[in-house]
């Protein structure tokens, strides 16, 4: 049962968003936000960046009224209700807590944090300040994956027996690339593997056991293959930075096979038993916004579709996998 708490101030009026950071995903979010239905009565009111020049440029590009030269000044903006935290993962814990302590709700990019301990710190701050918090695990809200999981849960392929889910891509062999840099929170597992692990968890819940093999270069995991088991289910969950992989999800049940094609986490179609593709609205970062609004307006601090306990439990599993591989972030030493 997802835990909910009543917020101090239920929001019945407009919802005003702020964006913390001006990188790639922040821009994608601002672009996707233009698809949010006008009846939602919501807007992006402000952006914050570590520099005024990038804040100003982002605000101009996305037609945002106010640009703040720091995340702290964004946090202090009284005309912002919720902040989308789109900084690099080592910053998520402090950036999100700063927002919560200034009375903002938060939607925090994936991976929510580097560790389960940090995730707990954000949830504690959300609870202490009666504010909403959620990991921006957009896959959980995009129509294709949502319907695929619904059909698996409805029994269309029978009891699940095996899952093969991959998120392997070719990343430039540059130690400064954020996925290859320990200081920037890099590593295949937290940046890419979080999707296969989350999809498997969404379908089958927490695994009863798992083993992992992987490669580590310059302190970060460059490949990671998890063999997981549940009662009657096995899974191979893979991710990596060194080659273009299938990026697909195959879910085998006793009565059929469901295939989400590449990229599975953002697929707008899937097939059952090799039949005709079922097609859905494209995956987009704006679908999760509806759930955030619903929760804030209902006065609940967490979404039952992406509850705190699940975010924390998945990060606990990632902590244990990283411990096996020997990946330790600078903030953990
Ligand atoms: N949902 C998705 O599909 C998806 C896709 C890609 C990434 N992500 C996640 O989104 C987050 C941001 O990724 P991104 O691809 O947008 O990265 P990015 O393009 O490198 O941008 C990251 C932004 O974070 C801010 N930042 C704060 N501290 C920083 C530091 N020490 N070094 C560099 N930048 C810093 C910067 O904004 P300012 O200069 O404005 O402060 C920068 O522009 C990550 O957690 C990533 O895992 C999600």
Coordinates of C-alpha atoms and ligand atoms in Angstrom, one line a residue:
X1 CA 0.0 0.0 0.0
X2 CA 1.7 3.3 -1.1
X3 CA 2.1 5.7 1.8
X4 CA 0.4 9.0 1.4
X5 CA 0.4 12.1 3.6
X6 CA -1.9 15.1 3.5
X7 CA -0.1 18.2 2.3
X8 CA -0.3 21.4 4.3
X9 CA -1.6 23.4 1.4
X10 CA -3.7 21.4 -1.2
X11 CA -3.2 23.2 -4.5
X12 CA -6.5 23.9 -6.3
X13 CA -5.2 26.6 -8.6
X14 CA -2.5 26.8 -11.3
X15 CA 0.6 24.7 -10.9
X16 CA 3.8 26.6 -11.6
X17 CA 6.9 24.6 -12.5
X18 CA 10.6 25.5 -12.1
X19 CA 13.4 23.6 -13.8
X20 CA 16.8 23.2 -12.0
X21 CA 19.6 22.9 -14.6
X22 CA 19.7 23.6 -18.3
X23 CA 21.3 20.5 -19.8
X24 CA 19.9 18.1 -22.4
X25 CA 17.1 16.5 -20.5
X26 CA 16.0 19.9 -19.0
X27 CA 15.6 21.1 -22.6
X28 CA 13.7 17.9 -23.6
X29 CA 11.4 18.4 -20.6
X30 CA 10.7 22.0 -21.5
X31 CA 9.9 21.0 -25.1
X32 CA 7.7 18.1 -24.0
X33 CA 5.9 20.3 -21.6
X34 CA 4.3 22.2 -24.5
X35 CA 2.2 19.1 -25.1
X36 CA 0.6 19.3 -21.6
X37 CA -3.1 19.9 -22.1
X38 CA -4.1 23.5 -21.3
X39 CA -6.9 22.3 -19.1
X40 CA -4.1 21.2 -16.6
X41 CA -3.7 24.9 -15.8
X42 CA 0.1 24.6 -15.5
X43 CA 3.1 26.3 -16.8
X44 CA 6.9 26.5 -16.6
X45 CA 7.4 29.7 -14.6
X46 CA 11.1 29.8 -14.0
X47 CA 14.5 28.1 -14.6
X48 CA 17.6 28.0 -12.4
X49 CA 21.1 27.4 -13.5
X50 CA 24.6 27.6 -12.0
X51 CA 25.2 30.6 -14.3
X52 CA 23.0 33.5 -15.3
X53 CA 24.0 33.3 -18.9
X54 CA 22.8 29.7 -19.3
X55 CA 19.7 30.5 -17.3
X56 CA 18.9 33.5 -19.5
X57 CA 19.6 31.5 -22.7
X58 CA 17.4 28.6 -21.6
X59 CA 14.6 31.0 -20.6
X60 CA 14.7 32.8 -23.9
X61 CA 14.7 29.5 -25.9
X62 CA 11.8 28.0 -24.0
X63 CA 9.8 31.2 -23.4
X64 CA 10.1 31.0 -19.6
X65 CA 9.4 34.3 -17.7
X66 CA 12.1 34.1 -15.0
X67 CA 15.7 33.0 -15.1
X68 CA 17.6 32.5 -11.8
X69 CA 21.5 32.4 -11.6
X70 CA 21.5 29.6 -9.0
X71 CA 19.3 26.7 -7.9
X72 CA 19.0 28.3 -4.5
X73 CA 17.4 31.4 -6.0
X74 CA 15.0 29.2 -8.0
X75 CA 14.2 27.5 -4.7
X76 CA 13.4 30.9 -3.1
X77 CA 11.1 31.9 -6.0
X78 CA 7.6 32.3 -4.3
X79 CA 5.9 31.8 -7.7
X80 CA 7.1 28.3 -8.2
X81 CA 5.2 25.3 -6.8
X82 CA 7.2 22.3 -8.1
X83 CA 10.8 21.9 -9.4
X84 CA 11.9 19.4 -11.9
X85 CA 15.4 18.5 -10.8
X86 CA 17.4 17.8 -14.0
X87 CA 21.0 18.2 -12.7
X88 CA 23.5 15.4 -12.7
X89 CA 22.8 12.6 -10.3
X90 CA 25.5 13.5 -7.7
X91 CA 23.6 16.8 -7.2
X92 CA 20.1 15.3 -7.0
X93 CA 20.0 14.8 -3.2
X94 CA 21.2 18.3 -2.3
X95 CA 19.3 20.0 -5.1
X96 CA 16.0 18.2 -4.2
X97 CA 16.4 18.8 -0.5
X98 CA 17.1 22.5 -1.1
X99 CA 13.8 22.7 -3.1
X100 CA 11.8 20.8 -0.5
X101 CA 13.1 22.9 2.4
X102 CA 11.9 26.0 0.5
X103 CA 8.5 24.4 0.3
X104 CA 8.6 23.2 -3.3
X105 CA 7.4 19.8 -4.5
X106 CA 10.0 17.9 -6.6
X107 CA 10.1 15.7 -9.6
X108 CA 13.7 14.3 -9.7
X109 CA 15.3 12.8 -12.8
X110 CA 16.4 9.2 -12.9
X111 CA 18.5 7.8 -11.3
X112 CA 16.7 9.5 -8.3
X113 CA 19.9 9.5 -6.4
X114 CA 23.3 7.6 -6.3
X115 CA 22.2 5.4 -3.4
X116 CA 19.2 4.3 -1.3
X117 CA 20.6 6.3 1.6
X118 CA 20.4 9.5 -0.4
X119 CA 16.9 8.6 -1.6
X120 CA 15.8 8.2 2.0
X121 CA 17.1 11.7 2.7
X122 CA 14.9 13.2 0.0
X123 CA 11.9 11.3 1.2
X124 CA 12.5 12.4 4.8
X125 CA 12.7 16.0 3.6
X126 CA 9.5 15.6 1.6
X127 CA 7.8 14.2 4.7
X128 CA 9.2 16.9 7.0
X129 CA 8.0 19.6 4.7
X130 CA 4.7 18.0 3.6
X131 CA 5.7 18.1 -0.1
X132 CA 5.4 15.7 -3.0
X133 CA 8.5 13.9 -4.4
X134 CA 8.8 11.4 -7.2
X135 CA 11.5 9.9 -9.4
X136 CA 11.0 11.0 -13.0
X137 CA 10.9 7.4 -14.3
X138 CA 9.0 8.5 -17.4
X139 CA 8.8 4.8 -18.7
X140 CA 6.2 4.2 -16.0
X141 CA 3.9 6.8 -17.5
X142 CA 4.5 6.4 -21.2
X143 CA 1.5 4.7 -23.0
X144 CA 3.4 1.9 -24.7
X145 CA 5.2 0.4 -21.7
X146 CA 2.1 1.1 -19.5
X147 CA -0.1 -0.9 -21.8
X148 CA 2.5 -3.7 -22.3
X149 CA 2.8 -4.2 -18.5
X150 CA -1.0 -4.0 -18.1
X151 CA -1.4 -6.8 -20.6
X152 CA 1.3 -9.0 -18.9
X153 CA -0.4 -8.4 -15.6
X154 CA -3.8 -9.2 -17.2
X155 CA -2.4 -12.6 -18.1
X156 CA -2.3 -12.2 -21.9
X157 CA 1.0 -14.2 -22.1
X158 CA 0.2 -16.4 -19.1
X159 CA 2.4 -16.7 -16.1
X160 CA 5.8 -15.0 -16.8
X161 CA 8.7 -17.3 -17.1
X162 CA 11.6 -15.3 -18.4
X163 CA 12.5 -11.6 -19.1
X164 CA 15.4 -10.5 -21.3
X165 CA 15.8 -6.7 -21.1
X166 CA 18.8 -4.8 -22.5
X167 CA 19.9 -1.2 -22.4
X168 CA 23.4 -1.2 -24.0
X169 CA 24.6 1.8 -26.0
X170 CA 27.8 3.0 -27.5
X171 CA 29.1 6.0 -25.5
X172 CA 32.1 8.0 -26.7
X173 CA 35.3 6.6 -25.1
X174 CA 36.0 9.9 -23.3
X175 CA 36.7 9.7 -19.5
X176 CA 35.0 13.1 -19.2
X177 CA 31.7 11.9 -20.7
X178 CA 29.2 12.0 -17.9
X179 CA 28.4 8.3 -18.2
X180 CA 32.1 7.4 -17.9
X181 CA 32.9 9.8 -15.0
X182 CA 32.7 8.7 -11.4
X183 CA 32.5 12.3 -10.3
X184 CA 29.5 12.9 -12.5
X185 CA 27.7 9.8 -11.2
X186 CA 28.5 7.8 -14.3
X187 CA 28.2 4.1 -14.8
X188 CA 26.0 1.8 -16.9
X189 CA 23.8 0.5 -14.0
X190 CA 22.5 3.8 -12.6
X191 CA 22.1 5.6 -15.9
X192 CA 20.9 2.8 -18.2
X193 CA 20.4 -0.4 -16.1
X194 CA 17.9 1.4 -14.0
X195 CA 15.4 0.9 -16.8
X196 CA 15.7 -2.9 -17.2
X197 CA 15.8 -3.3 -13.4
X198 CA 12.7 -1.1 -13.1
X199 CA 10.8 -2.8 -15.9
X200 CA 11.5 -6.2 -14.4
X201 CA 10.5 -5.0 -10.9
X202 CA 7.3 -3.4 -12.3
X203 CA 6.3 -6.8 -13.9
X204 CA 7.4 -9.2 -11.2
X205 CA 8.2 -7.2 -8.0
X206 CA 11.5 -7.6 -6.0
X207 CA 13.6 -10.5 -7.2
X208 CA 14.3 -13.3 -4.6
X209 CA 17.9 -13.6 -5.7
X210 CA 20.4 -12.3 -8.3
X211 CA 23.9 -12.5 -9.5
X212 CA 25.9 -9.9 -11.4
X213 CA 28.9 -9.8 -13.7
X214 CA 30.4 -6.6 -15.1
X215 CA 33.4 -4.6 -16.2
X216 CA 34.7 -1.5 -14.4
X217 CA 36.9 1.1 -16.0
X218 CA 38.1 4.3 -14.3
X219 CA 35.9 3.4 -11.3
X220 CA 32.6 3.2 -13.2
X221 CA 30.8 0.1 -14.5
X222 CA 30.9 -0.1 -18.3
X223 CA 29.0 -3.3 -18.5
X224 CA 26.6 -5.0 -16.1
X225 CA 24.7 -8.2 -16.6
X226 CA 22.3 -9.2 -13.8
X227 CA 20.8 -12.7 -13.7
X228 CA 17.8 -12.4 -11.5
X229 CA 15.2 -14.9 -10.1
X230 CA 11.8 -14.8 -8.7
X231 CA 9.6 -17.8 -7.8
X232 CA 9.2 -19.4 -11.2
X233 CA 10.7 -16.5 -13.2
X234 CA 14.2 -15.8 -14.4
X235 CA 15.6 -12.7 -16.0
X236 CA 18.7 -11.4 -17.8
X237 CA 19.0 -7.6 -17.3
X238 CA 21.9 -6.1 -19.2
X239 CA 23.3 -2.7 -19.7
X240 CA 26.6 -1.2 -21.0
X241 CA 28.4 1.7 -22.5
X242 CA 30.7 0.1 -25.1
X243 CA 28.5 -1.1 -28.0
X244 CA 25.0 -0.6 -29.5
X245 CA 22.9 -3.4 -28.0
X246 CA 19.4 -4.6 -28.8
X247 CA 17.8 -2.2 -26.4
X248 CA 14.7 -4.4 -26.4
X249 CA 12.6 -6.2 -23.8
X250 CA 11.3 -9.7 -24.4
X251 CA 8.8 -11.1 -21.8
X252 CA 8.1 -14.8 -22.1
X253 CA 5.1 -16.3 -20.5
X254 CA 3.8 -19.9 -20.6
X255 CA 1.2 -18.9 -23.2
X256 CA 3.0 -16.3 -25.3
X257 CA 5.8 -13.7 -25.8
X258 CA 5.5 -9.9 -25.6
X259 CA 8.2 -7.9 -27.3
X260 CA 8.9 -4.2 -26.7
X261 CA 11.2 -3.1 -29.5
X262 CA 14.1 -0.6 -29.2
X263 CA 14.2 1.5 -27.3
X264 CA 11.9 -0.5 -25.0
X265 CA 11.7 2.1 -22.3
X266 CA 10.2 4.6 -24.8
X267 CA 8.5 2.2 -27.2
X268 CA 5.2 3.3 -28.8
X269 CA 4.4 -0.2 -29.9
X270 CA 4.8 -3.8 -28.9
X271 CA 3.9 -7.3 -30.3
X272 CA 2.5 -10.4 -28.8
X273 CA 3.5 -13.7 -30.3
X274 CA 5.0 -11.9 -33.3
X275 CA 1.6 -10.6 -34.4
X276 CA 0.6 -7.2 -35.5
X277 CA 2.1 -4.3 -33.6
X278 CA -0.1 -2.5 -31.1
X279 CA 0.6 1.2 -31.5
X280 CA 0.3 3.9 -28.9
X281 CA 1.0 7.6 -28.4
X282 CA 4.7 8.4 -28.5
X283 CA 6.6 8.2 -25.2
X284 CA 7.3 11.6 -23.9
X285 CA 8.5 13.3 -20.7
X286 CA 5.1 15.1 -20.4
X287 CA 3.0 12.0 -19.6
X288 CA 4.4 11.9 -16.0
X289 CA 3.4 15.5 -15.5
X290 CA -0.3 14.5 -15.4
X291 CA 0.4 12.1 -12.6
X292 CA 2.4 14.8 -10.7
X293 CA -0.5 17.2 -11.0
X294 CA -3.1 14.6 -10.0
X295 CA -1.1 13.8 -6.8
X296 CA -0.4 17.5 -5.9
X297 CA -4.1 18.4 -6.4
X298 CA -5.2 15.3 -4.4
X299 CA -2.8 16.4 -1.6
X300 CA -0.7 13.2 -1.6
X301 CA 3.1 13.2 -1.2
X302 CA 3.8 10.2 -3.3
X303 CA 2.5 8.6 -6.4
X304 CA 1.0 5.1 -6.1
X305 CA 2.2 4.5 -9.7
X306 CA 5.9 5.2 -8.6
X307 CA 6.0 4.9 -4.8
X308 CA 8.8 5.9 -2.6
X309 CA 9.3 2.3 -1.3
X310 CA 9.9 1.1 -4.9
X311 CA 12.4 3.8 -5.7
X312 CA 14.3 3.1 -2.5
X313 CA 14.2 -0.7 -2.9
X314 CA 15.5 -0.5 -6.5
X315 CA 18.3 1.8 -5.4
X316 CA 19.1 -0.7 -2.5
X317 CA 19.5 -3.4 -5.1
X318 CA 21.7 -1.1 -7.2
X319 CA 23.8 -0.4 -4.1
X320 CA 24.3 -4.1 -3.6
X321 CA 25.1 -4.6 -7.3
X322 CA 27.6 -1.8 -7.2
X323 CA 29.2 -3.3 -4.1
X324 CA 29.7 -6.5 -6.0
X325 CA 31.3 -4.7 -8.9
X326 CA 33.3 -2.4 -6.7
X327 CA 31.8 0.9 -7.9
X328 CA 32.0 3.5 -5.1
X329 CA 31.0 7.2 -5.7
X330 CA 33.2 9.9 -4.2
X331 CA 30.4 11.0 -1.9
X332 CA 30.4 7.5 -0.4
X333 CA 34.0 7.4 0.7
Ligands
LIG1 N1 14.7 10.7 -18.6 C1 15.7 10.5 -19.6 O1 15.4 9.9 -20.6 C2 17.0 11.0 -19.3 C3 17.9 11.1 -20.4 C4 19.1 11.6 -20.2 C5 19.5 12.0 -18.9 N2 18.7 11.8 -17.8 C6 19.1 12.2 -16.5 O2 19.0 13.6 -16.4 C7 20.0 14.1 -15.6 C8 20.8 15.2 -16.5 O3 21.3 14.5 -17.6 P1 21.6 15.4 -19.0 O4 21.7 14.4 -20.1 O5 20.6 16.5 -19.1 O6 23.0 15.9 -18.6 P2 23.7 17.2 -19.2 O7 23.3 17.6 -20.5 O8 25.2 17.1 -19.0 O9 23.2 18.4 -18.2 C9 23.3 18.3 -16.9 C10 23.1 19.7 -16.3 O10 23.3 19.6 -14.9 C11 23.7 20.8 -14.3 N3 24.9 20.5 -13.5 C12 24.8 20.6 -12.1 N4 26.0 20.3 -11.6 C13 26.8 20.0 -12.6 C14 28.2 19.6 -12.7 N5 29.0 19.5 -11.6 N6 28.7 19.3 -13.9 C15 28.0 19.5 -15.0 N7 26.7 19.9 -15.0 C16 26.1 20.1 -13.8 C17 24.1 21.7 -15.5 O11 23.1 22.7 -15.6 P3 23.4 24.2 -15.3 O12 24.7 24.5 -15.9 O13 22.3 24.9 -15.9 O14 23.5 24.3 -13.8 C18 24.0 20.8 -16.7 O15 23.6 21.4 -17.9 C19 20.9 12.9 -15.2 O16 20.5 12.5 -13.9 C20 20.5 11.9 -16.2 O17 20.7 10.6 -15.7 C21 17.4 11.3 -18.0

